[in-house]
Backbone as CSV, one residue per row, in Angstrom:
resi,resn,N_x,N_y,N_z,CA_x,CA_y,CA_z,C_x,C_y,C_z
1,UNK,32.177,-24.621,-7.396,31.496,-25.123,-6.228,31.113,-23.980,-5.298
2,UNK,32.005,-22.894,-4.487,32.016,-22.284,-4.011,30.612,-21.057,-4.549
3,UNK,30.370,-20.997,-5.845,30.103,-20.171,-6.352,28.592,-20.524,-6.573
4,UNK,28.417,-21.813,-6.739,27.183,-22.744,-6.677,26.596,-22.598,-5.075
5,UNK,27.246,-22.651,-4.200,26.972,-22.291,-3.003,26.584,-21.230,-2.375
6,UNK,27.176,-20.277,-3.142,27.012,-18.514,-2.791,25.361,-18.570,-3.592
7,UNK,25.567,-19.042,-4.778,24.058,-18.401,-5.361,22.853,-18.888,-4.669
8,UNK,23.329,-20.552,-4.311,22.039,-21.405,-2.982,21.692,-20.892,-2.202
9,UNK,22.678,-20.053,-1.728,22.081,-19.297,-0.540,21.574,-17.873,-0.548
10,UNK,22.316,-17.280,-1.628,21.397,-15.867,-1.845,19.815,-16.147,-2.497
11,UNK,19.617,-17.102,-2.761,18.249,-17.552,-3.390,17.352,-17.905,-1.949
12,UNK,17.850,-18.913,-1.107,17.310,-19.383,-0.179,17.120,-18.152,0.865
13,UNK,18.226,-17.297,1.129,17.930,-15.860,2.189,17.083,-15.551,1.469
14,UNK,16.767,-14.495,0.523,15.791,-14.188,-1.033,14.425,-14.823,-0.605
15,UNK,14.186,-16.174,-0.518,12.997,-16.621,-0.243,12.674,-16.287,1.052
16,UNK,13.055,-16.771,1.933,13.004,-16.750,3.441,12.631,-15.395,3.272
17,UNK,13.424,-13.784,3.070,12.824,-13.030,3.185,11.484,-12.405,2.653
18,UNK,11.168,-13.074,1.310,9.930,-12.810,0.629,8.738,-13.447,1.880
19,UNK,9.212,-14.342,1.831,7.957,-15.281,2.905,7.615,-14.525,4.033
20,UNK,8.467,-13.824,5.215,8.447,-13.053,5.653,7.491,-11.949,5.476
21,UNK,7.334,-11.176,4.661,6.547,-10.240,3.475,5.051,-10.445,2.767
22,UNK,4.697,-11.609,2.879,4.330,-12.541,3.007,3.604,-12.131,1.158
23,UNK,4.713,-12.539,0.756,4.582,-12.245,-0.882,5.582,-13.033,-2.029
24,UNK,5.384,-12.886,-2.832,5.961,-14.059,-3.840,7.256,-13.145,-4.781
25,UNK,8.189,-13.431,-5.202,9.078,-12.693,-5.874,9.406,-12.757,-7.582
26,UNK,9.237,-11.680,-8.087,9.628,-11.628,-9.468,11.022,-10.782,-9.895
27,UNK,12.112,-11.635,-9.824,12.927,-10.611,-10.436,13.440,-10.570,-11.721
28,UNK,14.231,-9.037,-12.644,14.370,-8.999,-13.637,15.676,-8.049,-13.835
29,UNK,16.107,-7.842,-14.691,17.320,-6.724,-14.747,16.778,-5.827,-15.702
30,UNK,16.923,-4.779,-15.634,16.523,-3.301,-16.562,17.826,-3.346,-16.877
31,UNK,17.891,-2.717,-18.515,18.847,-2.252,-18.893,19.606,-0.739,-18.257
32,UNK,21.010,-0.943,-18.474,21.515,0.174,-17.936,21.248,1.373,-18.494
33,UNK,20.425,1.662,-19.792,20.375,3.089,-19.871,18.453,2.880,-19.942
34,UNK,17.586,2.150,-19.030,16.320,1.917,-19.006,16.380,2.587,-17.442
35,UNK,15.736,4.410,-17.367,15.442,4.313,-16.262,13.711,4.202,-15.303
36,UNK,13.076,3.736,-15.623,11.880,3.291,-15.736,12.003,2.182,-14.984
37,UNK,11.329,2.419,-13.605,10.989,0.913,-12.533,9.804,0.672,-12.429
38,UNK,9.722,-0.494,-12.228,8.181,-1.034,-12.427,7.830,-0.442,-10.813
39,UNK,6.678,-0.625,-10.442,6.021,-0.161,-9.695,6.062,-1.585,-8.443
40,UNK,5.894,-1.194,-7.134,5.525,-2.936,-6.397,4.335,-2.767,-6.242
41,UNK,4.213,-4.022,-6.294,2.225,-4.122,-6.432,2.124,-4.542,-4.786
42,UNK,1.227,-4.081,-4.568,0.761,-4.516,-2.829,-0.976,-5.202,-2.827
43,UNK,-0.912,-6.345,-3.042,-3.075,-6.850,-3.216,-3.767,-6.422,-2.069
44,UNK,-4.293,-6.407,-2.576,-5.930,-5.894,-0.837,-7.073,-7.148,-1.067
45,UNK,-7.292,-7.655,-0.179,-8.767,-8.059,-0.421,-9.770,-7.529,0.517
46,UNK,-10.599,-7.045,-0.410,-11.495,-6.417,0.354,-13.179,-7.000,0.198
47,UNK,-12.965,-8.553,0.134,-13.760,-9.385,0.206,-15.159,-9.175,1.248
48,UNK,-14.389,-8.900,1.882,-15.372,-8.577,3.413,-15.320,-7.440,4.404
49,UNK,-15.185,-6.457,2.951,-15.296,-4.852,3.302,-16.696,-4.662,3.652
50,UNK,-17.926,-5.700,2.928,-19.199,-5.227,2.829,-19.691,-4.603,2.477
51,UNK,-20.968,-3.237,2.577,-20.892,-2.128,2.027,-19.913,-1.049,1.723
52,UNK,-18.802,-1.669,1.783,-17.901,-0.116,1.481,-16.569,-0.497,0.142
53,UNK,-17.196,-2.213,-0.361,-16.093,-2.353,-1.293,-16.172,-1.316,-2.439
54,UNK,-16.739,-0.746,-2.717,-16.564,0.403,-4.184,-15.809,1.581,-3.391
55,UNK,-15.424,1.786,-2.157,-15.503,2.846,-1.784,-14.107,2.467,-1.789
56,UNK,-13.634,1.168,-1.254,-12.349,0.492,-1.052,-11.803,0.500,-2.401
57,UNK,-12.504,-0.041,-2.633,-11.704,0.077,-4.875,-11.392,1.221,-5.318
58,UNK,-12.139,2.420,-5.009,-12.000,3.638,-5.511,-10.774,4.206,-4.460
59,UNK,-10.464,3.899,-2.836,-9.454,4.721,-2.601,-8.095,3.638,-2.836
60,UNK,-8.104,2.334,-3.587,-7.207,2.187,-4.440,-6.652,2.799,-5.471
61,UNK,-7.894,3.117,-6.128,-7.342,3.537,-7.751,-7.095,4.998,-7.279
62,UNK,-7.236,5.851,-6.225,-6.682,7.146,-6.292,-5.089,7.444,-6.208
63,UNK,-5.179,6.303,-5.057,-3.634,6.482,-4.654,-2.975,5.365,-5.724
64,UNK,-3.288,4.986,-7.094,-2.976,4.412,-7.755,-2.518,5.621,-9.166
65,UNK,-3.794,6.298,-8.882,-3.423,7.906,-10.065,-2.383,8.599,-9.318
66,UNK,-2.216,8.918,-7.912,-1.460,9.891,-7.456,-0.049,9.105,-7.173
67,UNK,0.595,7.985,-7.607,1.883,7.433,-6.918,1.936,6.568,-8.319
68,UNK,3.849,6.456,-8.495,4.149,5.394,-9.291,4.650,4.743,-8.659
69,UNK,5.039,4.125,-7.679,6.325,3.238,-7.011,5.452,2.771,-6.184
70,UNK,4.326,2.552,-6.205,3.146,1.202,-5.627,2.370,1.268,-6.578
71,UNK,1.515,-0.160,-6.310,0.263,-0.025,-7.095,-0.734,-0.736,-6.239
72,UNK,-1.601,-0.809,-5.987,-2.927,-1.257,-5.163,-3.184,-2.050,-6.327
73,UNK,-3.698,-3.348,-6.233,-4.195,-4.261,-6.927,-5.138,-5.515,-5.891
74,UNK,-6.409,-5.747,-6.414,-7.166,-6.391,-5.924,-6.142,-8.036,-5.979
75,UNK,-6.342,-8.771,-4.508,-5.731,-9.878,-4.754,-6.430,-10.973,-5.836
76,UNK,-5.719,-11.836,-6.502,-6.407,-12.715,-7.366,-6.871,-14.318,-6.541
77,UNK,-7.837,-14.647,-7.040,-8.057,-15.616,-5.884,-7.396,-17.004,-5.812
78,UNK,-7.252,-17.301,-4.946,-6.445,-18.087,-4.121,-5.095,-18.031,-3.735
79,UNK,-5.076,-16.381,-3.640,-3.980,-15.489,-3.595,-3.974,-14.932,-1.681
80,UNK,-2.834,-14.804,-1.260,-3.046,-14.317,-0.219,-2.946,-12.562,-0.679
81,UNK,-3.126,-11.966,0.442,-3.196,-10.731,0.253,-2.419,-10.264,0.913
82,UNK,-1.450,-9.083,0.529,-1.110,-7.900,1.573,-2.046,-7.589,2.987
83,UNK,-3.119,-6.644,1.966,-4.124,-6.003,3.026,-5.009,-6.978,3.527
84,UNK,-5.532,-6.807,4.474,-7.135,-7.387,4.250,-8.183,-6.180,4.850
85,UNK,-8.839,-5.714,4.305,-10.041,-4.749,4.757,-10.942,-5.691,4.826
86,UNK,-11.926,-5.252,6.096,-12.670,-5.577,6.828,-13.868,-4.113,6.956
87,UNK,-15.097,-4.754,7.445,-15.948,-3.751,7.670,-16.588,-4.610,8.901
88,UNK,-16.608,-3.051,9.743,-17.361,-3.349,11.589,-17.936,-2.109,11.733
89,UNK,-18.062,-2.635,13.290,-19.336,-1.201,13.586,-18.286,-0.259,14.155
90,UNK,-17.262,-0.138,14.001,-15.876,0.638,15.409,-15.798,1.889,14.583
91,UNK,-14.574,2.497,15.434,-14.177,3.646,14.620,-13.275,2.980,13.361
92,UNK,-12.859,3.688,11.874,-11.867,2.971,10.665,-10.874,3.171,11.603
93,UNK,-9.733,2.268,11.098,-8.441,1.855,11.634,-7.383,0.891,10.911
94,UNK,-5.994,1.367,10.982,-5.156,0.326,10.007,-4.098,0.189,10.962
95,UNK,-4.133,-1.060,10.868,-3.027,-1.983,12.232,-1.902,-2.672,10.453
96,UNK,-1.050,-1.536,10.714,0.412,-2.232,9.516,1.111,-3.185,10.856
97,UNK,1.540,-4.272,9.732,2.288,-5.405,9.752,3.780,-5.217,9.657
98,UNK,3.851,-4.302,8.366,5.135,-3.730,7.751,4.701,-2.928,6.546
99,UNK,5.551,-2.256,6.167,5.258,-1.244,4.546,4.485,-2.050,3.581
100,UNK,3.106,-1.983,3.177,2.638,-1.931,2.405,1.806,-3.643,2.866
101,UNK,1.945,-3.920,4.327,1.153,-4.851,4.843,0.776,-4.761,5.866
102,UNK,-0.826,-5.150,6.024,-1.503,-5.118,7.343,-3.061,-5.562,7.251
103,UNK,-3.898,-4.643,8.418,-5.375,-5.158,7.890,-6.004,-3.459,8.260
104,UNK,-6.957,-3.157,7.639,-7.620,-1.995,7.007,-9.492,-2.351,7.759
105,UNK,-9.497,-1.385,9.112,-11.112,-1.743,9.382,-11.713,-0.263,8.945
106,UNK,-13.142,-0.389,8.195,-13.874,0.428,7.427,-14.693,0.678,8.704
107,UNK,-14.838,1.266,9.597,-15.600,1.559,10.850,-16.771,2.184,10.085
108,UNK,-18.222,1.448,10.777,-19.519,2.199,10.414,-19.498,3.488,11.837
109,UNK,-18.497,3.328,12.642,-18.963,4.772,13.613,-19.027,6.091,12.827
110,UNK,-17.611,5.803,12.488,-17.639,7.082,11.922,-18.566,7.591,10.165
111,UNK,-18.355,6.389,9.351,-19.718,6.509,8.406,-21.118,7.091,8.971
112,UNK,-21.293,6.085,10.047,-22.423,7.171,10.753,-22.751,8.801,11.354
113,UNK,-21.861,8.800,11.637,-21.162,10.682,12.007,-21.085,11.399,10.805
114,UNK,-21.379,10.745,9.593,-21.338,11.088,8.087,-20.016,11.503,7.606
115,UNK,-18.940,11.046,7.805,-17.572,11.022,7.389,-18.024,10.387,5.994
116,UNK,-16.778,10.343,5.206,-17.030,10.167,3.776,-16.090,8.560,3.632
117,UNK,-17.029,7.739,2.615,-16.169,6.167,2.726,-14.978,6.381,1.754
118,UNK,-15.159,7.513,0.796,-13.514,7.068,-0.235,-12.705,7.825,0.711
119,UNK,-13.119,8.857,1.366,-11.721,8.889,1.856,-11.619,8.680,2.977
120,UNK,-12.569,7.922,4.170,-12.050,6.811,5.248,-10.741,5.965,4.513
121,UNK,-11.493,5.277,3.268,-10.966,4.072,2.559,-9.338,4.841,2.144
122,UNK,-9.232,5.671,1.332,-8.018,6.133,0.963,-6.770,6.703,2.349
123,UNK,-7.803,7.063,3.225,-7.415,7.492,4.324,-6.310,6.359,4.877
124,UNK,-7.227,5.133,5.167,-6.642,3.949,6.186,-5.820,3.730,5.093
125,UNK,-5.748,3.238,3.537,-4.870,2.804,2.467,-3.725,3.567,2.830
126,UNK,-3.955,4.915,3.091,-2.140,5.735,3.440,-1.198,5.613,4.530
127,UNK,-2.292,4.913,5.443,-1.593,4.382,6.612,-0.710,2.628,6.118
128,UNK,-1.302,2.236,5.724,-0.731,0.843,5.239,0.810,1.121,4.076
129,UNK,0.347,2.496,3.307,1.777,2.788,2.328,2.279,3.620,3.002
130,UNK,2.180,3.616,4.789,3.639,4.236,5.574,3.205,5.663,6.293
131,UNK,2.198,6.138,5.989,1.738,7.693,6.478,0.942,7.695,8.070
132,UNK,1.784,8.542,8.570,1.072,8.376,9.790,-0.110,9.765,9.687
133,UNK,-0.994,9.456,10.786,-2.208,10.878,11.149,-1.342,12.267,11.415
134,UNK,-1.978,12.766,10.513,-1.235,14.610,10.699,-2.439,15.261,11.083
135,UNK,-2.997,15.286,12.770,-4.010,16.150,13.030,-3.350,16.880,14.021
136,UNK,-3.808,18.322,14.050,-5.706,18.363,13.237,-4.872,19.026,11.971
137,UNK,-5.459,18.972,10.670,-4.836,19.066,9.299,-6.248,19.952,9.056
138,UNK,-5.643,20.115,7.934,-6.920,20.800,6.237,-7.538,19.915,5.841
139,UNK,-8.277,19.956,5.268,-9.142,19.115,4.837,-8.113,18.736,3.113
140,UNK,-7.219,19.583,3.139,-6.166,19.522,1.427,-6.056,17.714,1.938
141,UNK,-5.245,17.903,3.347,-4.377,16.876,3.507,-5.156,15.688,3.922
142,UNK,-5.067,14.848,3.323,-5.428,13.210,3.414,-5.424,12.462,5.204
143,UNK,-4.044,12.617,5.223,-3.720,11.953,6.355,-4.579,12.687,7.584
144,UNK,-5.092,13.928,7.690,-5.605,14.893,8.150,-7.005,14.355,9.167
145,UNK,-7.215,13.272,8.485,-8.483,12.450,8.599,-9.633,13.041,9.409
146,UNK,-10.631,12.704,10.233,-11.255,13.541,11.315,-11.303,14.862,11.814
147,UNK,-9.867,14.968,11.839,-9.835,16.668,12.215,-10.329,17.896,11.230
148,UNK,-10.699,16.913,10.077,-11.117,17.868,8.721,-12.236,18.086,8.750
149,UNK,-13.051,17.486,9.475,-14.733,17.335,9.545,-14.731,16.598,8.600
150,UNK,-16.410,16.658,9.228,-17.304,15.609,8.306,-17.485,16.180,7.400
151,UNK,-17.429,17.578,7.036,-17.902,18.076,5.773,-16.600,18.110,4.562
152,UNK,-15.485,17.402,4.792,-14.401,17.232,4.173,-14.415,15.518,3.332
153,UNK,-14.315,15.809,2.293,-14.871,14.902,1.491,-13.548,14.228,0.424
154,UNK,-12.387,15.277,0.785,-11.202,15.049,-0.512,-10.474,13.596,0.296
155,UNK,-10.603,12.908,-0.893,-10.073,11.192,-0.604,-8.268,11.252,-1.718
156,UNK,-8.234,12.514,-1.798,-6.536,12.743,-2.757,-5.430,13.251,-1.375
157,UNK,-3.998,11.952,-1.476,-3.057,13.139,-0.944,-2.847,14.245,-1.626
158,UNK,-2.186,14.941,-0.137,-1.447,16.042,-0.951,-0.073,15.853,-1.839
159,UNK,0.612,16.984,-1.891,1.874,16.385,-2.897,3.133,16.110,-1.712
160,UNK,2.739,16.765,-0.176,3.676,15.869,0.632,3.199,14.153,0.667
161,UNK,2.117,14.390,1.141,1.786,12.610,0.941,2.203,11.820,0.002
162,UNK,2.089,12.400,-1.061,2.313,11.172,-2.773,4.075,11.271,-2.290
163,UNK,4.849,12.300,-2.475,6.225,12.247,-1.966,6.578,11.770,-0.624
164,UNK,6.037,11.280,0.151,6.134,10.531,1.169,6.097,9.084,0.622
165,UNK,5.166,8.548,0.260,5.020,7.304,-0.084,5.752,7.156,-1.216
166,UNK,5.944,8.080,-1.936,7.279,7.380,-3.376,8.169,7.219,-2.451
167,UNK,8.484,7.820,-1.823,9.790,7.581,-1.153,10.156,6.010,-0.395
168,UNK,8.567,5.640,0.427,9.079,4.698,1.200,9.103,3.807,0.102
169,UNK,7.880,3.653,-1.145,8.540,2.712,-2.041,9.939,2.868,-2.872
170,UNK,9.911,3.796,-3.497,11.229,4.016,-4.191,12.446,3.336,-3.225
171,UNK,12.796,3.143,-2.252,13.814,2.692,-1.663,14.161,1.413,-2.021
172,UNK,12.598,0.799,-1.610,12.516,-0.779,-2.454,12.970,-1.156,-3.465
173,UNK,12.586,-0.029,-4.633,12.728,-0.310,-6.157,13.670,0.157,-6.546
174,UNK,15.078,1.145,-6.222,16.036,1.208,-6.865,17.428,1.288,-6.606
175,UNK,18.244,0.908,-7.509,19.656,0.528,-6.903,20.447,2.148,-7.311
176,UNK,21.898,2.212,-7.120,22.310,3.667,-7.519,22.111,4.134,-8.856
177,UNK,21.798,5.628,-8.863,21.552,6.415,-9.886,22.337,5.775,-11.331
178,UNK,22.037,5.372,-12.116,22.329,5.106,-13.432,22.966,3.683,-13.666
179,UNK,23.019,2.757,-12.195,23.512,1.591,-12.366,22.326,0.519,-12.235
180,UNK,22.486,-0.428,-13.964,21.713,-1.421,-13.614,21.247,-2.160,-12.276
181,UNK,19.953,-2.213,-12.206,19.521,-3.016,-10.588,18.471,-4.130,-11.039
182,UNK,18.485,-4.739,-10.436,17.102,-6.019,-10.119,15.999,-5.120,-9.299
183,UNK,14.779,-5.533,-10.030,13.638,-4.456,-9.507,13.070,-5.735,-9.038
184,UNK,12.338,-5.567,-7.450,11.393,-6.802,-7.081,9.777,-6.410,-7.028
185,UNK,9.095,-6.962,-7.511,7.620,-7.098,-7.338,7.293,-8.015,-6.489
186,UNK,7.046,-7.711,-5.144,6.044,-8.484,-4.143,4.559,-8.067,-3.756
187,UNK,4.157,-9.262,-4.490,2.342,-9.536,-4.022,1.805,-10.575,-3.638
């Protein structure tokens, strides 16, 4: 009985906190000598990016080549989303919710000033997986944004950035060094 009770409620906290997150839960057990974690998927819809959805897709799939412990995935429909990108006339901007949730604006100001859209797009995406603005930066560094000029075009973190963001995911995804864990996927 007691024990039937303990699991009701670690299921029911479990939900309550997924909902929170505002994402759905898959869990699984890896074997103890499997050290290989799946990745958490975080969806974007970028439905009503407007002109800048390829630009939005593409600074997915970068920070999708440069990181294993997220993955950017377009939401499926009738799916809520993590992100939501948006396109306006303002400066770009990412208002996070929490790690790896919020909403993503594709500003035509600065497109107009001839800033570059993959890496506006990859830009605001690093703010949503936890990176704050490092200006005025190099144009190497991602987060660097504006202060790089307009003639700075690289939409790749650097290798502090990608190790920044494994990190804030990796926390998510693993239990102690060599002991079986439950890995969660929320999207």
């Amino acid at each position: 009985m007691h024990s039937r009770f303990f699991a009701h409620g670690v299921t029911a906290a479990l939900t309550a906190a997924l909902t929170l997150v505002g994402g759905q839960a898959y869990a699984g057990t890896d074997a103890p000598d499997d050290r290989t974690v799946a990745a958490r998927v975080v969806t974007y819809d970028a439905s009503a990016s407007a002109e800048f959805r390829a630009a939005v897709d593409r600074g997915a799939a970068i920070w999708n080549e440069s990181v294993d412990n997220v993955e950017l995935r377009p939401v499926a429909a009738g799916q809520r989303a993590n992100i939501r990108i948006l396109a306006d006339d303002g400066w770009p901007r990412a208002l996070t919710t929490s790690l790896g949730n919020g909403t993503v604006y594709i500003g035509r100001e600065a497109v107009n000033e001839g800033y570059n859209t993959v890496r506006i797009s990859s830009h605001e995406l690093g703010h949503i997986l936890g990176l704050p603005d490092r200006k005025p930066g190099p144009c190497t560094s991602l987060m660097s944004g504006s202060s790089a000029g307009v003639s700075c075009t690289n939409p790749y973190p650097d290798s502090a950035e990608k190790s920044e963001v494994e990190g804030n995911f990796g926390a998510l995804l693993t239990g102690p060094a060599g002991a079986p864990h439950r890995t969660l996927t929320v999207n």
